[in-house]
mmCIF file of C-alpha atoms in Angstrom:
data_model
loop_
_atom_site.group_PDB
_atom_site.id
_atom_site.type_symbol
_atom_site.label_atom_id
_atom_site.label_comp_id
_atom_site.label_asym_id
_atom_site.label_seq_id
_atom_site.Cartn_x
_atom_site.Cartn_y
_atom_site.Cartn_z
ATOM 1 C CA MET T 416 -9.057 23.167 -12.422
ATOM 2 C CA THR T 417 -9.519 24.552 -8.899
ATOM 3 C CA ARG T 418 -12.090 23.238 -6.459
ATOM 4 C CA SER T 419 -13.037 25.030 -3.260
ATOM 5 C CA SER T 420 -15.805 26.805 -1.354
ATOM 6 C CA LYS T 421 -19.089 24.899 -1.501
ATOM 7 C CA SER T 422 -19.347 21.652 0.399
ATOM 8 C CA ARG T 423 -21.042 18.542 -0.901
ATOM 9 C CA ARG T 424 -22.778 18.347 2.439
ATOM 10 C CA SER T 425 -23.762 20.832 5.087
ATOM 11 C CA SER T 426 -21.763 20.826 8.311
ATOM 12 C CA ASN T 427 -22.282 22.668 11.542
ATOM 13 C CA PRO T 428 -19.312 24.458 13.055
ATOM 14 C CA ALA T 429 -17.885 22.536 15.961
ATOM 15 C CA SER T 430 -18.519 24.136 19.300
ATOM 16 C CA LYS T 431 -15.074 23.099 20.508
ATOM 17 C CA THR T 432 -12.426 22.270 17.931
ATOM 18 C CA SER T 433 -9.299 22.960 19.987
ATOM 19 C CA GLY T 434 -8.136 25.240 17.166
ATOM 20 C CA LEU T 435 -7.521 22.214 14.927
ATOM 21 C CA ALA T 436 -10.559 22.611 12.672
ATOM 22 C CA ARG T 437 -13.367 25.026 11.851
ATOM 23 C CA THR T 438 -16.049 22.337 11.686
ATOM 24 C CA HIS T 439 -17.039 19.220 13.572
ATOM 25 C CA GLY T 440 -16.376 17.108 10.463
ATOM 26 C CA GLY T 441 -12.920 18.610 10.145
ATOM 27 C CA LEU T 442 -12.136 17.850 13.766
ATOM 28 C CA VAL T 443 -13.288 14.242 13.419
ATOM 29 C CA PHE T 444 -11.002 13.802 10.405
ATOM 30 C CA ILE T 445 -7.985 15.258 12.212
ATOM 31 C CA ARG T 446 -8.612 13.042 15.230
ATOM 32 C CA ARG T 447 -8.776 9.995 12.954
ATOM 33 C CA PHE T 448 -5.469 11.053 11.427
ATOM 34 C CA GLN T 449 -3.915 11.524 14.874
ATOM 35 C CA ASN T 450 -5.040 8.042 15.870
ATOM 36 C CA ALA T 451 -3.411 6.613 12.746
ATOM 37 C CA LEU T 452 -0.183 8.494 13.504
ATOM 38 C CA ALA T 453 -0.097 7.022 17.003
ATOM 39 C CA LYS T 454 -1.105 3.481 16.045
ATOM 40 C CA HIS T 455 1.221 3.073 13.083
ATOM 41 C CA GLU T 456 4.042 5.377 14.258
ATOM 42 C CA PHE T 457 4.194 7.202 10.925
ATOM 43 C CA LEU T 458 5.762 10.382 12.326
ATOM 44 C CA PRO T 459 7.388 10.469 15.763
ATOM 45 C CA ARG T 460 7.042 13.620 17.833
ATOM 46 C CA GLY T 461 9.518 16.283 16.752
ATOM 47 C CA SER T 462 9.931 14.925 13.219
ATOM 48 C CA LYS T 463 11.390 17.211 10.569
ATOM 49 C CA VAL T 464 9.233 16.570 7.524
ATOM 50 C CA ILE T 465 9.450 17.248 3.774
ATOM 51 C CA VAL T 466 5.832 17.295 2.533
ATOM 52 C CA ALA T 467 5.307 16.500 -1.149
ATOM 53 C CA VAL T 468 2.549 18.831 -2.407
ATOM 54 C CA SER T 469 1.211 18.620 -5.950
ATOM 55 C CA GLY T 470 -1.764 20.913 -5.402
ATOM 56 C CA GLY T 471 -4.250 18.039 -5.633
ATOM 57 C CA PRO T 472 -6.725 17.296 -2.851
ATOM 58 C CA ASP T 473 -4.743 14.586 -1.063
ATOM 59 C CA SER T 474 -1.462 16.485 -0.735
ATOM 60 C CA VAL T 475 -3.181 19.781 0.133
ATOM 61 C CA ALA T 476 -5.104 18.008 2.889
ATOM 62 C CA LEU T 477 -1.957 16.311 4.200
ATOM 63 C CA LEU T 478 -0.020 19.567 4.434
ATOM 64 C CA THR T 479 -2.979 21.318 6.083
ATOM 65 C CA VAL T 480 -3.425 18.638 8.737
ATOM 66 C CA LEU T 481 0.296 18.494 9.522
ATOM 67 C CA VAL T 482 0.352 22.270 9.953
ATOM 68 C CA ARG T 483 -2.597 22.129 12.338
ATOM 69 C CA LEU T 484 -0.763 19.480 14.357
ATOM 70 C CA ARG T 485 2.621 21.166 14.025
ATOM 71 C CA GLU T 486 2.732 22.763 17.462
ATOM 72 C CA LYS T 487 1.196 19.831 19.318
ATOM 73 C CA HIS T 488 3.562 17.266 17.799
ATOM 74 C CA GLY T 489 6.614 19.479 17.422
ATOM 75 C CA PHE T 490 6.825 19.010 13.650
ATOM 76 C CA THR T 491 9.153 21.073 11.480
ATOM 77 C CA LEU T 492 7.726 21.274 7.972
ATOM 78 C CA ARG T 493 8.940 22.167 4.498
ATOM 79 C CA ALA T 494 6.794 21.705 1.403
ATOM 80 C CA ALA T 495 8.164 20.493 -1.940
ATOM 81 C CA HIS T 496 6.489 20.909 -5.334
ATOM 82 C CA VAL T 497 7.569 19.763 -8.806
ATOM 83 C CA ASN T 498 6.281 21.700 -11.821
ATOM 84 C CA TYR T 499 7.073 19.541 -14.849
ATOM 85 C CA GLN T 500 5.624 22.245 -17.134
ATOM 86 C CA LEU T 501 3.932 19.548 -19.220
ATOM 87 C CA ARG T 502 0.320 20.739 -18.941
ATOM 88 C CA GLY T 503 0.623 24.372 -19.964
ATOM 89 C CA CYS T 504 -1.340 26.821 -17.837
ATOM 90 C CA ASP T 505 -2.650 23.982 -15.657
ATOM 91 C CA SER T 506 0.891 23.313 -14.418
ATOM 92 C CA GLU T 507 1.380 27.005 -13.645
ATOM 93 C CA GLN T 508 -1.936 27.191 -11.803
ATOM 94 C CA ASP T 509 -1.016 24.122 -9.741
ATOM 95 C CA GLU T 510 2.209 25.815 -8.656
ATOM 96 C CA ALA T 511 0.415 29.101 -7.940
ATOM 97 C CA LEU T 512 -2.077 27.370 -5.652
ATOM 98 C CA VAL T 513 0.687 25.522 -3.798
ATOM 99 C CA ARG T 514 2.648 28.752 -3.314
ATOM 100 C CA LYS T 515 -0.441 30.576 -2.033
ATOM 101 C CA HIS T 516 -1.418 27.748 0.320
ATOM 102 C CA CYS T 517 2.093 27.411 1.756
ATOM 103 C CA LYS T 518 2.277 31.164 2.304
ATOM 104 C CA SER T 519 -1.057 31.152 4.136
ATOM 105 C CA LEU T 520 0.202 28.347 6.386
ATOM 106 C CA SER T 521 3.663 29.867 6.950
ATOM 107 C CA VAL T 522 5.366 26.797 5.511
ATOM 108 C CA PRO T 523 8.598 27.244 3.520
ATOM 109 C CA LEU T 524 8.388 25.864 -0.001
ATOM 110 C CA SER T 525 10.923 24.505 -2.478
ATOM 111 C CA VAL T 526 9.918 24.229 -6.157
ATOM 112 C CA LEU T 527 11.656 22.302 -8.931
ATOM 113 C CA HIS T 528 11.261 23.062 -12.657
ATOM 114 C CA PRO T 529 12.928 20.051 -14.290
ATOM 115 C CA LYS T 530 14.706 20.595 -17.597
ATOM 116 C CA GLU T 531 14.387 16.942 -18.569
ATOM 117 C CA ARG T 532 11.538 16.083 -20.957
ATOM 118 C CA PRO T 533 11.261 12.272 -21.023
ATOM 119 C CA ASP T 534 9.878 10.835 -24.255
ATOM 120 C CA SER T 535 9.507 7.239 -23.095
ATOM 121 C CA ASN T 536 8.509 5.482 -19.867
ATOM 122 C CA ILE T 537 7.215 8.906 -18.844
ATOM 123 C CA GLU T 538 5.434 7.995 -15.614
ATOM 124 C CA GLU T 539 8.448 6.206 -14.174
ATOM 125 C CA ARG T 540 10.868 8.956 -15.246
ATOM 126 C CA LEU T 541 8.749 11.694 -13.672
ATOM 127 C CA ARG T 542 8.491 9.665 -10.484
ATOM 128 C CA HIS T 543 12.291 9.351 -10.395
ATOM 129 C CA ILE T 544 12.700 13.111 -10.887
ATOM 130 C CA ARG T 545 10.395 14.080 -8.037
ATOM 131 C CA TYR T 546 11.658 11.529 -5.514
ATOM 132 C CA HIS T 547 15.266 12.434 -6.275
ATOM 133 C CA PHE T 548 14.327 16.087 -5.646
ATOM 134 C CA PHE T 549 12.572 15.253 -2.364
ATOM 135 C CA GLU T 550 15.556 13.249 -1.149
ATOM 136 C CA ARG T 551 17.999 16.037 -2.060
ATOM 137 C CA LEU T 552 15.909 18.459 -0.010
ATOM 138 C CA ARG T 553 15.761 16.060 2.919
ATOM 139 C CA LYS T 554 19.536 15.762 2.989
ATOM 140 C CA LYS T 555 20.137 19.470 2.346
ATOM 141 C CA TYR T 556 18.019 20.581 5.310
ATOM 142 C CA ASP T 557 18.911 17.565 7.491
ATOM 143 C CA PHE T 558 15.267 16.483 7.737
ATOM 144 C CA ASP T 559 14.076 13.083 8.927
ATOM 145 C CA VAL T 560 11.410 11.992 6.489
ATOM 146 C CA ILE T 561 9.539 12.656 3.235
ATOM 147 C CA VAL T 562 5.768 12.264 3.375
ATOM 148 C CA THR T 563 3.483 11.657 0.418
ATOM 149 C CA ALA T 564 -0.312 11.662 0.383
ATOM 150 C CA HIS T 565 -1.039 8.165 -0.931
ATOM 151 C CA THR T 566 -4.456 7.013 0.284
ATOM 152 C CA MET T 567 -6.181 3.693 0.862
ATOM 153 C CA ASN T 568 -7.632 4.057 -2.630
ATOM 154 C CA ASP T 569 -4.128 4.307 -4.102
ATOM 155 C CA VAL T 570 -3.148 1.092 -2.320
ATOM 156 C CA ALA T 571 -6.219 -0.726 -3.703
ATOM 157 C CA GLU T 572 -5.631 0.580 -7.237
ATOM 158 C CA THR T 573 -1.960 -0.369 -7.191
ATOM 159 C CA LEU T 574 -2.714 -3.904 -6.019
ATOM 160 C CA LEU T 575 -5.196 -4.337 -8.881
ATOM 161 C CA LEU T 576 -2.700 -2.878 -11.369
ATOM 162 C CA ASN T 577 -0.028 -5.286 -10.198
ATOM 163 C CA LEU T 578 -2.437 -8.210 -10.599
ATOM 164 C CA ILE T 579 -3.431 -7.067 -14.086
ATOM 165 C CA ARG T 580 0.221 -6.757 -15.102
ATOM 166 C CA GLY T 581 0.921 -10.271 -13.888
ATOM 167 C CA ALA T 582 3.230 -9.372 -11.027
ATOM 168 C CA GLY T 583 4.670 -12.293 -9.118
ATOM 169 C CA GLU T 584 4.958 -12.710 -5.378
ATOM 170 C CA LYS T 585 7.825 -10.233 -5.119
ATOM 171 C CA GLY T 586 6.088 -7.406 -6.971
ATOM 172 C CA LEU T 587 2.457 -7.897 -6.022
ATOM 173 C CA SER T 588 2.100 -5.770 -2.912
ATOM 174 C CA PRO T 589 2.057 -1.957 -3.199
ATOM 175 C CA PHE T 590 4.856 -0.219 -1.289
ATOM 176 C CA GLN T 591 6.208 -3.569 -0.082
ATOM 177 C CA ARG T 592 9.781 -2.300 0.174
ATOM 178 C CA PRO T 593 9.846 -0.004 3.222
ATOM 179 C CA VAL T 594 12.129 3.025 2.968
ATOM 180 C CA SER T 595 13.121 4.608 6.272
ATOM 181 C CA SER T 596 13.070 8.141 4.863
ATOM 182 C CA LEU T 597 9.606 7.844 3.260
ATOM 183 C CA SER T 598 6.234 7.776 5.016
ATOM 184 C CA ARG T 599 2.637 7.609 3.719
ATOM 185 C CA PRO T 600 0.442 8.628 6.675
ATOM 186 C CA PHE T 601 -2.812 8.784 4.647
ATOM 187 C CA VAL T 602 -2.854 5.096 3.620
ATOM 188 C CA HIS T 603 -5.492 4.283 6.235
ATOM 189 C CA LEU T 604 -7.843 7.014 4.986
ATOM 190 C CA GLN T 605 -10.098 6.978 1.941
ATOM 191 C CA LYS T 606 -10.269 9.621 -0.754
ATOM 192 C CA SER T 607 -13.893 10.429 0.097
ATOM 193 C CA GLU T 608 -12.915 11.318 3.682
ATOM 194 C CA ILE T 609 -10.215 13.665 2.429
ATOM 195 C CA LEU T 610 -12.575 15.415 0.023
ATOM 196 C CA ASP T 611 -15.154 15.832 2.778
ATOM 197 C CA PHE T 612 -12.496 17.373 5.042
ATOM 198 C CA LEU T 613 -11.393 19.874 2.391
ATOM 199 C CA GLN T 614 -14.945 20.856 1.546
ATOM 200 C CA ASP T 615 -16.010 21.115 5.187
ATOM 201 C CA GLU T 616 -13.015 23.335 5.915
ATOM 202 C CA LYS T 617 -13.379 25.249 2.606
ATOM 203 C CA ILE T 618 -9.802 24.589 1.502
ATOM 204 C CA PRO T 619 -9.153 25.005 -2.255
ATOM 205 C CA PHE T 620 -7.283 22.415 -4.279
ATOM 206 C CA ARG T 621 -6.529 21.566 -7.895
ATOM 207 C CA ILE T 622 -7.893 18.767 -10.073
ATOM 208 C CA ASP T 623 -5.581 17.210 -12.670
ATOM 209 C CA ARG T 624 -7.852 16.770 -15.683
ATOM 210 C CA SER T 625 -5.654 14.000 -17.051
ATOM 211 C CA ASN T 626 -6.862 11.827 -14.152
ATOM 212 C CA ALA T 627 -10.161 11.455 -16.005
ATOM 213 C CA SER T 628 -8.558 10.160 -19.208
ATOM 214 C CA ARG T 629 -9.233 6.498 -19.979
ATOM 215 C CA ARG T 630 -5.941 6.362 -21.923
ATOM 216 C CA PHE T 631 -4.126 5.493 -18.699
ATOM 217 C CA THR T 632 -4.577 2.047 -17.169
ATOM 218 C CA ARG T 633 -4.711 3.353 -13.600
ATOM 219 C CA ASN T 634 -7.576 5.663 -14.529
ATOM 220 C CA ARG T 635 -9.502 2.751 -16.044
ATOM 221 C CA VAL T 636 -8.952 0.799 -12.834
ATOM 222 C CA ARG T 637 -10.184 3.795 -10.814
ATOM 223 C CA HIS T 638 -13.192 4.738 -12.930
ATOM 224 C CA GLU T 639 -14.256 1.389 -14.412
ATOM 225 C CA LEU T 640 -12.913 -1.642 -12.529
ATOM 226 C CA LEU T 641 -13.262 -0.473 -8.916
ATOM 227 C CA PRO T 642 -16.878 0.735 -9.366
ATOM 228 C CA LEU T 643 -17.700 -2.653 -10.886
ATOM 229 C CA LEU T 644 -16.069 -4.502 -7.972
ATOM 230 C CA GLU T 645 -18.022 -2.316 -5.540
ATOM 231 C CA THR T 646 -21.234 -3.850 -6.906
ATOM 232 C CA PHE T 647 -19.977 -7.173 -5.484
ATOM 233 C CA ASN T 648 -18.528 -5.695 -2.284
ATOM 234 C CA PRO T 649 -19.246 -2.072 -1.304
ATOM 235 C CA SER T 650 -16.163 -2.214 0.950
ATOM 236 C CA ILE T 651 -13.832 -3.478 -1.774
ATOM 237 C CA VAL T 652 -11.307 -0.648 -1.257
ATOM 238 C CA GLU T 653 -10.832 -1.599 2.401
ATOM 239 C CA ALA T 654 -10.689 -5.301 1.496
ATOM 240 C CA LEU T 655 -8.006 -4.753 -1.141
ATOM 241 C CA ALA T 656 -5.992 -2.509 1.163
ATOM 242 C CA ARG T 657 -6.077 -5.171 3.895
ATOM 243 C CA ALA T 658 -4.962 -7.796 1.402
ATOM 244 C CA ALA T 659 -2.104 -5.573 0.196
ATOM 245 C CA THR T 660 -0.957 -5.013 3.782
ATOM 246 C CA ALA T 661 -1.036 -8.729 4.537
ATOM 247 C CA ILE T 662 0.872 -9.602 1.347
ATOM 248 C CA GLY T 663 3.483 -6.961 2.075
ATOM 249 C CA ARG T 664 3.885 -8.114 5.676
ATOM 250 C CA GLU T 665 4.284 -11.739 4.598
ATOM 251 C CA GLY T 666 6.756 -10.757 1.912
ATOM 252 C CA ARG T 667 8.931 -8.915 4.423
ATOM 253 C CA LYS T 668 8.833 -11.862 6.832
ATOM 254 C CA ASN T 669 9.657 -14.408 4.126
ATOM 255 C CA PRO T 670 11.558 -12.743 1.286
ATOM 256 C CA PRO T 671 11.861 -14.868 -1.857
ATOM 257 C CA SER T 672 15.023 -16.939 -1.807
ATOM 258 C CA ARG T 673 17.679 -16.236 -4.427
ATOM 259 C CA GLU T 674 19.263 -19.006 -6.383
ATOM 260 C CA ALA T 675 23.028 -19.153 -6.222
#
């Protein structure tokens, strides 16, 4: 399902956007992203970047922002998309949108159509397929880093999932094992900010309808547990993300000892 055109809120065009955005809201978002890049050193100037693009709002926004900062920061970009061909015409429409968006941005694109059809542990197998593909591309083109569009909401959801599954100290924090070739520059931004940016700038994206299914535990966390927790603390996403960061930092400083 494609979303585009009409914004949830009205926005006045920015009088001066330095060519980075069409609207004031878009410019504010890009400046926030730039500040995060500088503060957390996600992508050094001149980085050669493989951008994972599913066609969903987060990855479309990430690619768009990196393109708009490409000249200023000296980025070299290549997009990567995996079409698992598991959702019929929806999968094809996801790929079509990614191809069209990359063409409009003059970004080269690599697409994988995996032959493997996992019948068990599906989520983990699909994750392995796409990250193996991204890493092969990075090495093939001699690029520096792979970027994915995980947000602050993803960090909060993953921490809750790990708690629910009974993870111990070693497995509690999301993304606690840093990988030098992988960066997540959206983790300090919330999903709502990304959606506002896309709608302000009238950038189309795809919605995976399976994300609404309550059959998946993550979706229940997203649609049932987090809204409930927000009734206790409206800033629960930020609070959980801070906790996840602190746990991960402590875990890296003091890794669990191994028995001989």
